[in-house]
PDB file of C-alpha atoms and ligand atoms in Angstrom:
ATOM      1  CA  MET A 430      35.682  12.921 -14.915  1.00  0.00           C
ATOM      2  CA  THR A 431      32.406  13.996 -13.286  1.00  0.00           C
ATOM      3  CA  PRO A 432      30.945  11.705 -10.608  1.00  0.00           C
ATOM      4  CA  GLU A 433      28.110  10.901 -13.000  1.00  0.00           C
ATOM      5  CA  GLY A 434      30.586  10.039 -15.738  1.00  0.00           C
ATOM      6  CA  GLY A 435      32.396   7.993 -13.128  1.00  0.00           C
ATOM      7  CA  ILE A 436      29.331   5.957 -12.233  1.00  0.00           C
ATOM      8  CA  ARG A 437      28.495   5.423 -15.889  1.00  0.00           C
ATOM      9  CA  GLY A 438      32.072   4.403 -16.464  1.00  0.00           C
ATOM     10  CA  ILE A 439      31.847   1.849 -13.679  1.00  0.00           C
ATOM     11  CA  LEU A 440      28.600   0.446 -15.061  1.00  0.00           C
ATOM     12  CA  SER A 441      30.094  -0.222 -18.439  1.00  0.00           C
ATOM     13  CA  LYS A 442      33.509  -1.288 -17.261  1.00  0.00           C
ATOM     14  CA  ALA A 443      34.552  -4.511 -18.881  1.00  0.00           C
ATOM     15  CA  ALA A 444      34.843  -7.386 -16.478  1.00  0.00           C
ATOM     16  CA  SER A 445      38.216  -8.898 -15.831  1.00  0.00           C
ATOM     17  CA  GLY A 446      38.616 -12.643 -15.698  1.00  0.00           C
ATOM     18  CA  ALA A 447      38.575 -12.459 -11.909  1.00  0.00           C
ATOM     19  CA  LEU A 448      35.319 -10.517 -11.877  1.00  0.00           C
ATOM     20  CA  ASP A 449      33.772 -13.105 -14.138  1.00  0.00           C
ATOM     21  CA  LEU A 450      34.316 -15.559 -11.349  1.00  0.00           C
ATOM     22  CA  VAL A 451      33.034 -13.181  -8.712  1.00  0.00           C
ATOM     23  CA  PHE A 452      29.886 -12.262 -10.622  1.00  0.00           C
ATOM     24  CA  PRO A 453      28.843 -15.379 -12.506  1.00  0.00           C
ATOM     25  CA  LYS A 454      25.220 -14.661 -11.693  1.00  0.00           C
ATOM     26  CA  ASN A 455      25.139 -11.457 -13.686  1.00  0.00           C
ATOM     27  CA  LEU A 456      23.457 -13.200 -16.554  1.00  0.00           C
ATOM     28  CA  TYR A 457      20.211 -11.360 -15.991  1.00  0.00           C
ATOM     29  CA  CYS A 458      19.614  -7.667 -15.420  1.00  0.00           C
ATOM     30  CA  LEU A 459      18.604  -6.832 -11.844  1.00  0.00           C
ATOM     31  CA  CYS A 460      15.866  -4.515 -13.167  1.00  0.00           C
ATOM     32  CA  CYS A 461      14.302  -6.073 -16.254  1.00  0.00           C
ATOM     33  CA  GLU A 462      15.574  -9.650 -15.913  1.00  0.00           C
ATOM     34  CA  ASP A 463      16.523  -9.714 -19.570  1.00  0.00           C
ATOM     35  CA  THR A 464      19.841 -11.289 -20.310  1.00  0.00           C
ATOM     36  CA  CYS A 465      22.597  -8.901 -19.473  1.00  0.00           C
ATOM     37  CA  GLU A 466      26.051  -8.855 -20.999  1.00  0.00           C
ATOM     38  CA  LYS A 467      28.465 -10.413 -18.603  1.00  0.00           C
ATOM     39  CA  SER A 468      30.711  -7.383 -19.021  1.00  0.00           C
ATOM     40  CA  ARG A 469      28.158  -5.315 -17.083  1.00  0.00           C
ATOM     41  CA  ILE A 470      29.658  -6.063 -13.740  1.00  0.00           C
ATOM     42  CA  HIS A 471      26.952  -4.471 -11.642  1.00  0.00           C
ATOM     43  CA  GLY A 472      24.178  -6.495 -13.198  1.00  0.00           C
ATOM     44  CA  ILE A 473      22.265  -3.604 -14.725  1.00  0.00           C
ATOM     45  CA  CYS A 474      21.814  -3.809 -18.499  1.00  0.00           C
ATOM     46  CA  ASP A 475      22.648  -0.848 -20.729  1.00  0.00           C
ATOM     47  CA  SER A 476      19.011  -0.108 -21.435  1.00  0.00           C
ATOM     48  CA  CYS A 477      18.011   0.078 -17.756  1.00  0.00           C
ATOM     49  CA  ALA A 478      21.208   1.916 -16.796  1.00  0.00           C
ATOM     50  CA  ALA A 479      20.425   4.556 -19.426  1.00  0.00           C
ATOM     51  CA  GLN A 480      16.983   5.126 -17.930  1.00  0.00           C
ATOM     52  CA  MET A 481      18.133   5.438 -14.339  1.00  0.00           C
ATOM     53  CA  ASN A 482      18.655   8.912 -13.001  1.00  0.00           C
ATOM     54  CA  TRP A 483      22.275   8.829 -11.763  1.00  0.00           C
ATOM     55  CA  LEU A 484      23.047  11.568  -9.285  1.00  0.00           C
ATOM     56  CA  ASP A 485      26.130  13.741  -9.414  1.00  0.00           C
ATOM     57  CA  HIS A 486      25.229  15.908  -6.420  1.00  0.00           C
ATOM     58  CA  ASP A 487      24.035  15.629  -2.829  1.00  0.00           C
ATOM     59  CA  PRO A 488      20.217  15.423  -3.045  1.00  0.00           C
ATOM     60  CA  PHE A 489      20.007  17.148   0.354  1.00  0.00           C
ATOM     61  CA  ARG A 490      22.508  19.899  -0.386  1.00  0.00           C
ATOM     62  CA  ALA A 491      19.855  22.640  -0.158  1.00  0.00           C
ATOM     63  CA  SER A 492      18.546  21.484   3.225  1.00  0.00           C
ATOM     64  CA  LEU A 493      21.522  20.009   5.081  1.00  0.00           C
ATOM     65  CA  ASP A 494      21.236  22.568   7.878  1.00  0.00           C
ATOM     66  CA  GLU A 495      17.903  20.969   8.883  1.00  0.00           C
ATOM     67  CA  PHE A 496      19.518  17.592   9.571  1.00  0.00           C
ATOM     68  CA  ALA A 497      22.042  16.098  11.960  1.00  0.00           C
ATOM     69  CA  PHE A 498      23.915  14.276   9.161  1.00  0.00           C
ATOM     70  CA  ASP A 499      26.625  16.105   7.243  1.00  0.00           C
ATOM     71  CA  ARG A 500      25.942  14.943   3.693  1.00  0.00           C
ATOM     72  CA  VAL A 501      24.197  12.332   1.575  1.00  0.00           C
ATOM     73  CA  MET A 502      25.907  10.323  -1.153  1.00  0.00           C
ATOM     74  CA  SER A 503      23.335   8.625  -3.363  1.00  0.00           C
ATOM     75  CA  CYS A 504      23.960   6.690  -6.567  1.00  0.00           C
ATOM     76  CA  CYS A 505      20.629   7.516  -8.172  1.00  0.00           C
ATOM     77  CA  VAL A 506      17.115   8.903  -7.797  1.00  0.00           C
ATOM     78  CA  TYR A 507      14.555   6.464  -6.386  1.00  0.00           C
ATOM     79  CA  GLY A 508      12.574   6.031  -9.584  1.00  0.00           C
ATOM     80  CA  PHE A 509      10.987   3.070 -11.334  1.00  0.00           C
ATOM     81  CA  TYR A 510      14.202   1.134 -12.042  1.00  0.00           C
ATOM     82  CA  ALA A 511      15.887   1.738  -8.699  1.00  0.00           C
ATOM     83  CA  ARG A 512      12.652   0.718  -6.953  1.00  0.00           C
ATOM     84  CA  LYS A 513      12.596  -2.612  -8.810  1.00  0.00           C
ATOM     85  CA  ILE A 514      16.117  -3.340  -7.622  1.00  0.00           C
ATOM     86  CA  ILE A 515      15.400  -2.346  -4.007  1.00  0.00           C
ATOM     87  CA  HIS A 516      12.140  -4.317  -3.903  1.00  0.00           C
ATOM     88  CA  GLY A 517      14.040  -7.363  -5.140  1.00  0.00           C
ATOM     89  CA  LEU A 518      16.493  -6.959  -2.290  1.00  0.00           C
ATOM     90  CA  LYS A 519      13.957  -6.219   0.449  1.00  0.00           C
ATOM     91  CA  LEU A 520      10.781  -8.030  -0.521  1.00  0.00           C
ATOM     92  CA  HIS A 521      11.859 -10.970  -2.609  1.00  0.00           C
ATOM     93  CA  SER A 522      14.887 -12.147  -0.640  1.00  0.00           C
ATOM     94  CA  ARG A 523      17.181 -11.633  -3.607  1.00  0.00           C
ATOM     95  CA  THR A 524      20.042 -10.983  -1.222  1.00  0.00           C
ATOM     96  CA  TYR A 525      22.692 -11.361  -3.955  1.00  0.00           C
ATOM     97  CA  ILE A 526      21.569  -7.904  -5.122  1.00  0.00           C
ATOM     98  CA  ALA A 527      23.346  -6.503  -2.053  1.00  0.00           C
ATOM     99  CA  GLU A 528      26.708  -7.368  -3.550  1.00  0.00           C
ATOM    100  CA  ASN A 529      25.960  -5.708  -6.885  1.00  0.00           C
ATOM    101  CA  ILE A 530      24.656  -2.454  -5.496  1.00  0.00           C
ATOM    102  CA  GLY A 531      26.971  -2.508  -2.474  1.00  0.00           C
ATOM    103  CA  LEU A 532      29.924  -2.364  -4.864  1.00  0.00           C
ATOM    104  CA  LEU A 533      28.272   0.444  -6.792  1.00  0.00           C
ATOM    105  CA  MET A 534      27.736   2.345  -3.526  1.00  0.00           C
ATOM    106  CA  ALA A 535      31.373   1.828  -2.563  1.00  0.00           C
ATOM    107  CA  GLU A 536      32.415   3.282  -5.923  1.00  0.00           C
ATOM    108  CA  LYS A 537      30.148   6.254  -5.270  1.00  0.00           C
ATOM    109  CA  ALA A 538      31.826   6.871  -1.891  1.00  0.00           C
ATOM    110  CA  LYS A 539      35.254   6.662  -3.534  1.00  0.00           C
ATOM    111  CA  LEU A 540      34.223   9.176  -6.197  1.00  0.00           C
ATOM    112  CA  GLU A 541      32.857  11.599  -3.626  1.00  0.00           C
ATOM    113  CA  GLY A 542      35.868  11.196  -1.366  1.00  0.00           C
ATOM    114  CA  GLY A 543      36.200  11.568   2.365  1.00  0.00           C
ATOM    115  CA  SER A 544      37.825   9.801   5.211  1.00  0.00           C
ATOM    116  CA  PHE A 545      35.802   7.524   7.466  1.00  0.00           C
ATOM    117  CA  THR A 546      36.463   5.633  10.661  1.00  0.00           C
ATOM    118  CA  ALA A 547      33.846   2.911  10.175  1.00  0.00           C
ATOM    119  CA  VAL A 548      30.727   1.812   8.311  1.00  0.00           C
ATOM    120  CA  VAL A 549      27.502   1.698  10.368  1.00  0.00           C
ATOM    121  CA  PRO A 550      24.405   0.029   8.876  1.00  0.00           C
ATOM    122  CA  VAL A 551      21.000   1.553   9.714  1.00  0.00           C
ATOM    123  CA  PRO A 552      19.679  -0.994  12.244  1.00  0.00           C
ATOM    124  CA  MET A 553      16.345  -2.806  12.400  1.00  0.00           C
ATOM    125  CA  THR A 554      14.652  -3.992  15.565  1.00  0.00           C
ATOM    126  CA  PRO A 555      15.571  -7.646  16.297  1.00  0.00           C
ATOM    127  CA  ALA A 556      11.925  -8.618  15.679  1.00  0.00           C
ATOM    128  CA  LYS A 557      11.913  -7.037  12.223  1.00  0.00           C
ATOM    129  CA  LYS A 558      15.210  -8.676  11.343  1.00  0.00           C
ATOM    130  CA  ARG A 559      13.879 -12.081  12.420  1.00  0.00           C
ATOM    131  CA  LYS A 560      10.799 -11.555  10.279  1.00  0.00           C
ATOM    132  CA  ARG A 561      12.751 -10.622   7.149  1.00  0.00           C
ATOM    133  CA  GLY A 562      15.581 -12.996   7.893  1.00  0.00           C
ATOM    134  CA  TYR A 563      18.252 -10.369   7.246  1.00  0.00           C
ATOM    135  CA  ASN A 564      18.900  -6.659   7.409  1.00  0.00           C
ATOM    136  CA  GLN A 565      19.690  -5.434   3.895  1.00  0.00           C
ATOM    137  CA  THR A 566      21.778  -2.514   5.207  1.00  0.00           C
ATOM    138  CA  GLU A 567      24.059  -5.002   6.990  1.00  0.00           C
ATOM    139  CA  LEU A 568      24.441  -6.955   3.753  1.00  0.00           C
ATOM    140  CA  LEU A 569      25.276  -3.778   1.835  1.00  0.00           C
ATOM    141  CA  SER A 570      27.730  -2.727   4.564  1.00  0.00           C
ATOM    142  CA  LYS A 571      29.607  -6.005   4.252  1.00  0.00           C
ATOM    143  CA  TYR A 572      30.530  -5.309   0.622  1.00  0.00           C
ATOM    144  CA  ILE A 573      31.014  -1.553   1.084  1.00  0.00           C
ATOM    145  CA  SER A 574      33.377  -2.071   4.015  1.00  0.00           C
ATOM    146  CA  ARG A 575      35.342  -4.666   2.090  1.00  0.00           C
ATOM    147  CA  GLU A 576      35.834  -2.287  -0.833  1.00  0.00           C
ATOM    148  CA  LEU A 577      36.654   0.734   1.314  1.00  0.00           C
ATOM    149  CA  LYS A 578      38.783  -1.313   3.740  1.00  0.00           C
ATOM    150  CA  LEU A 579      36.840  -0.092   6.769  1.00  0.00           C
ATOM    151  CA  PRO A 580      35.448  -1.957   9.766  1.00  0.00           C
ATOM    152  CA  VAL A 581      31.677  -2.442  10.139  1.00  0.00           C
ATOM    153  CA  TRP A 582      30.367  -1.344  13.540  1.00  0.00           C
ATOM    154  CA  LYS A 583      27.047  -3.092  14.116  1.00  0.00           C
ATOM    155  CA  ASP A 584      27.181  -2.579  17.871  1.00  0.00           C
ATOM    156  CA  VAL A 585      27.184   1.225  18.066  1.00  0.00           C
ATOM    157  CA  LEU A 586      23.591   1.888  17.021  1.00  0.00           C
ATOM    158  CA  GLU A 587      20.347   0.048  17.695  1.00  0.00           C
ATOM    159  CA  LYS A 588      16.697   0.499  16.897  1.00  0.00           C
ATOM    160  CA  VAL A 589      15.005   0.262  20.246  1.00  0.00           C
ATOM    161  CA  ARG A 590      11.389   0.336  19.203  1.00  0.00           C
ATOM    162  CA  GLU A 591       9.378  -0.457  16.127  1.00  0.00           C
ATOM    163  CA  THR A 592       7.895   2.439  14.232  1.00  0.00           C
ATOM    164  CA  ARG A 593       4.643   1.966  12.405  1.00  0.00           C
ATOM    165  CA  SER A 594       4.677   2.138   8.647  1.00  0.00           C
ATOM    166  CA  MET A 595       5.579   5.643   7.675  1.00  0.00           C
ATOM    167  CA  ARG A 596       4.065   5.560   4.235  1.00  0.00           C
ATOM    168  CA  LEU A 597       2.206   8.733   3.454  1.00  0.00           C
ATOM    169  CA  SER A 598       3.547  10.483   6.558  1.00  0.00           C
ATOM    170  CA  THR A 599       4.979  13.941   6.063  1.00  0.00           C
ATOM    171  CA  GLY A 600       8.602  14.633   6.899  1.00  0.00           C
ATOM    172  CA  GLU A 601       7.594  16.365  10.124  1.00  0.00           C
ATOM    173  CA  GLU A 602       5.344  13.445  11.184  1.00  0.00           C
ATOM    174  CA  ARG A 603       8.083  10.950  10.423  1.00  0.00           C
ATOM    175  CA  ARG A 604      10.526  12.939  12.480  1.00  0.00           C
ATOM    176  CA  SER A 605       8.299  12.824  15.562  1.00  0.00           C
ATOM    177  CA  LEU A 606       7.507   9.117  14.992  1.00  0.00           C
ATOM    178  CA  LEU A 607      11.213   8.356  14.962  1.00  0.00           C
ATOM    179  CA  GLU A 608      12.200  10.405  17.989  1.00  0.00           C
ATOM    180  CA  GLY A 609      14.111   8.120  20.336  1.00  0.00           C
ATOM    181  CA  ALA A 610      13.695   5.086  18.063  1.00  0.00           C
ATOM    182  CA  TYR A 611      17.477   4.791  17.540  1.00  0.00           C
ATOM    183  CA  LYS A 612      20.124   4.934  20.212  1.00  0.00           C
ATOM    184  CA  ALA A 613      23.769   4.202  20.785  1.00  0.00           C
ATOM    185  CA  PRO A 614      24.265   1.683  23.610  1.00  0.00           C
ATOM    186  CA  GLU A 615      26.145   3.063  26.626  1.00  0.00           C
ATOM    187  CA  GLY A 616      29.182   0.982  25.784  1.00  0.00           C
ATOM    188  CA  ALA A 617      29.501   2.565  22.325  1.00  0.00           C
ATOM    189  CA  ARG A 618      30.471   6.017  23.567  1.00  0.00           C
ATOM    190  CA  GLY A 619      34.194   5.413  23.766  1.00  0.00           C
ATOM    191  CA  LYS A 620      34.255   3.828  20.323  1.00  0.00           C
ATOM    192  CA  LEU A 621      32.238   6.605  18.711  1.00  0.00           C
ATOM    193  CA  ASN A 622      34.147   9.462  20.289  1.00  0.00           C
ATOM    194  CA  GLY A 623      35.550  11.591  17.456  1.00  0.00           C
ATOM    195  CA  ALA A 624      34.616   9.006  14.807  1.00  0.00           C
ATOM    196  CA  ASP A 625      33.677   9.887  11.231  1.00  0.00           C
ATOM    197  CA  ILE A 626      30.829   7.541  10.418  1.00  0.00           C
ATOM    198  CA  LEU A 627      29.672   6.282   7.035  1.00  0.00           C
ATOM    199  CA  LEU A 628      25.997   5.470   7.675  1.00  0.00           C
ATOM    200  CA  VAL A 629      24.595   2.967   5.167  1.00  0.00           C
ATOM    201  CA  ASP A 630      20.952   2.766   4.104  1.00  0.00           C
ATOM    202  CA  ASP A 631      19.408   1.385   0.931  1.00  0.00           C
ATOM    203  CA  VAL A 632      17.009   4.276   0.276  1.00  0.00           C
ATOM    204  CA  VAL A 633      16.797   7.774   1.734  1.00  0.00           C
ATOM    205  CA  THR A 634      13.525   9.634   1.242  1.00  0.00           C
ATOM    206  CA  THR A 635      12.636  12.418   3.682  1.00  0.00           C
ATOM    207  CA  GLY A 636      15.923  11.918   5.515  1.00  0.00           C
ATOM    208  CA  SER A 637      14.098  11.339   8.835  1.00  0.00           C
ATOM    209  CA  THR A 638      15.582   7.900   9.507  1.00  0.00           C
ATOM    210  CA  ALA A 639      19.122   9.003   8.667  1.00  0.00           C
ATOM    211  CA  ASP A 640      18.572  12.111  10.789  1.00  0.00           C
ATOM    212  CA  ALA A 641      17.418  10.072  13.809  1.00  0.00           C
ATOM    213  CA  CYS A 642      20.466   7.793  13.431  1.00  0.00           C
ATOM    214  CA  ALA A 643      22.829  10.756  13.071  1.00  0.00           C
ATOM    215  CA  ILE A 644      21.389  12.395  16.206  1.00  0.00           C
ATOM    216  CA  ALA A 645      22.001   9.210  18.207  1.00  0.00           C
ATOM    217  CA  LEU A 646      25.535   8.752  16.818  1.00  0.00           C
ATOM    218  CA  LYS A 647      26.517  12.368  17.441  1.00  0.00           C
ATOM    219  CA  ASP A 648      24.970  12.367  20.922  1.00  0.00           C
ATOM    220  CA  ALA A 649      27.326   9.480  21.651  1.00  0.00           C
ATOM    221  CA  GLY A 650      30.359  11.389  20.387  1.00  0.00           C
ATOM    222  CA  ALA A 651      30.620  10.838  16.623  1.00  0.00           C
ATOM    223  CA  ARG A 652      32.286  13.797  14.915  1.00  0.00           C
ATOM    224  CA  SER A 653      30.594  13.453  11.540  1.00  0.00           C
ATOM    225  CA  VAL A 654      27.956  11.291   9.863  1.00  0.00           C
ATOM    226  CA  SER A 655      27.977  10.891   6.084  1.00  0.00           C
ATOM    227  CA  VAL A 656      25.047   8.961   4.643  1.00  0.00           C
ATOM    228  CA  LEU A 657      25.629   6.528   1.774  1.00  0.00           C
ATOM    229  CA  CYS A 658      22.575   5.107   0.007  1.00  0.00           C
ATOM    230  CA  PHE A 659      21.772   3.461  -3.299  1.00  0.00           C
ATOM    231  CA  ALA A 660      18.791   5.668  -4.120  1.00  0.00           C
ATOM    232  CA  SER A 661      17.132   8.774  -2.793  1.00  0.00           C
ATOM    233  CA  THR A 662      14.205  10.999  -3.489  1.00  0.00           C
ATOM    234  CA  ALA A 663      15.605  14.464  -3.754  1.00  0.00           C
ATOM    235  CA  ARG A 664      13.215  16.787  -1.963  1.00  0.00           C
ATOM    236  CA  GLY A 665      10.382  17.943  -4.159  1.00  0.00           C
ATOM    237  CA  TYR A 666      11.510  15.517  -6.847  1.00  0.00           C
ATOM    238  CA  ILE A 667       9.547  12.346  -7.589  1.00  0.00           C
ATOM    239  CA  ASP A 668       7.455  12.792  -4.462  1.00  0.00           C
ATOM    240  CA  SER A 669       5.223   9.871  -5.353  1.00  0.00           C
ATOM    241  CA  ALA A 670       8.127   7.424  -5.100  1.00  0.00           C
ATOM    242  CA  GLU A 671       8.133   7.918  -1.367  1.00  0.00           C
ATOM    243  CA  ASP A 672       4.745   6.240  -1.094  1.00  0.00           C
ATOM    244  CA  ASN A 673       6.261   3.046  -2.380  1.00  0.00           C
ATOM    245  CA  VAL A 674       9.176   2.725  -0.027  1.00  0.00           C
ATOM    246  CA  VAL A 675       9.075  -0.522   1.894  1.00  0.00           C
ATOM    247  CA  GLN A 676      10.119   0.002   5.471  1.00  0.00           C
TER     248      GLN A 676
HETATM  249 ZN1   ZN B1113      17.656  -4.226 -17.725  1.00  0.00          ZN
END
């Protein structure tokens, strides 16, 4: 089974009685809000799922040597449908979406394989988290860690300063804007030493944020950093989508 076939298989997997109880809210599609068959356990109707661009490869595979992270696992391309889901999660406080796509992301990590020490969510500054009321990467990490039976380490990486909106910035500009924005607290060094980290973000575009996080984690001793996201803009592919990413 190819990873793509795997993801499609997961999307159409019939719900068990237990899952019916876990996902009673999946009456409406996360993308189009039409009624969605309850058997679609990830809350994406067949029509929307068919139009999403599911990825079966690392979108950064051609440029990994430019980044501090080791690989990127992404469920789909950040196109129209994925953007609707992510905007619901980040802008409209539809936090229940985190469970649906967190489980999908966990399935993606299982399909791709690998062994990880812990899940680390991409952090926000405390001020940003207060403003939004939650950090969506922490919510995603909760469900991913549960599925993969891994601990979540929220204390090994912090965002130490706010970065201005990076919309319309080039990859190079974003990289310099982010320099030093993330760091591992002194006390995290022992914990991170030799660790294989699964870094969780909702969307990866230029890779600058994940790169800045990976630099900080590796500086503090992490052995490897694998990025797991719901959606990504493969380089040179759907460039315009990047302009619509909410920070
Ligand atoms: Zn739909």
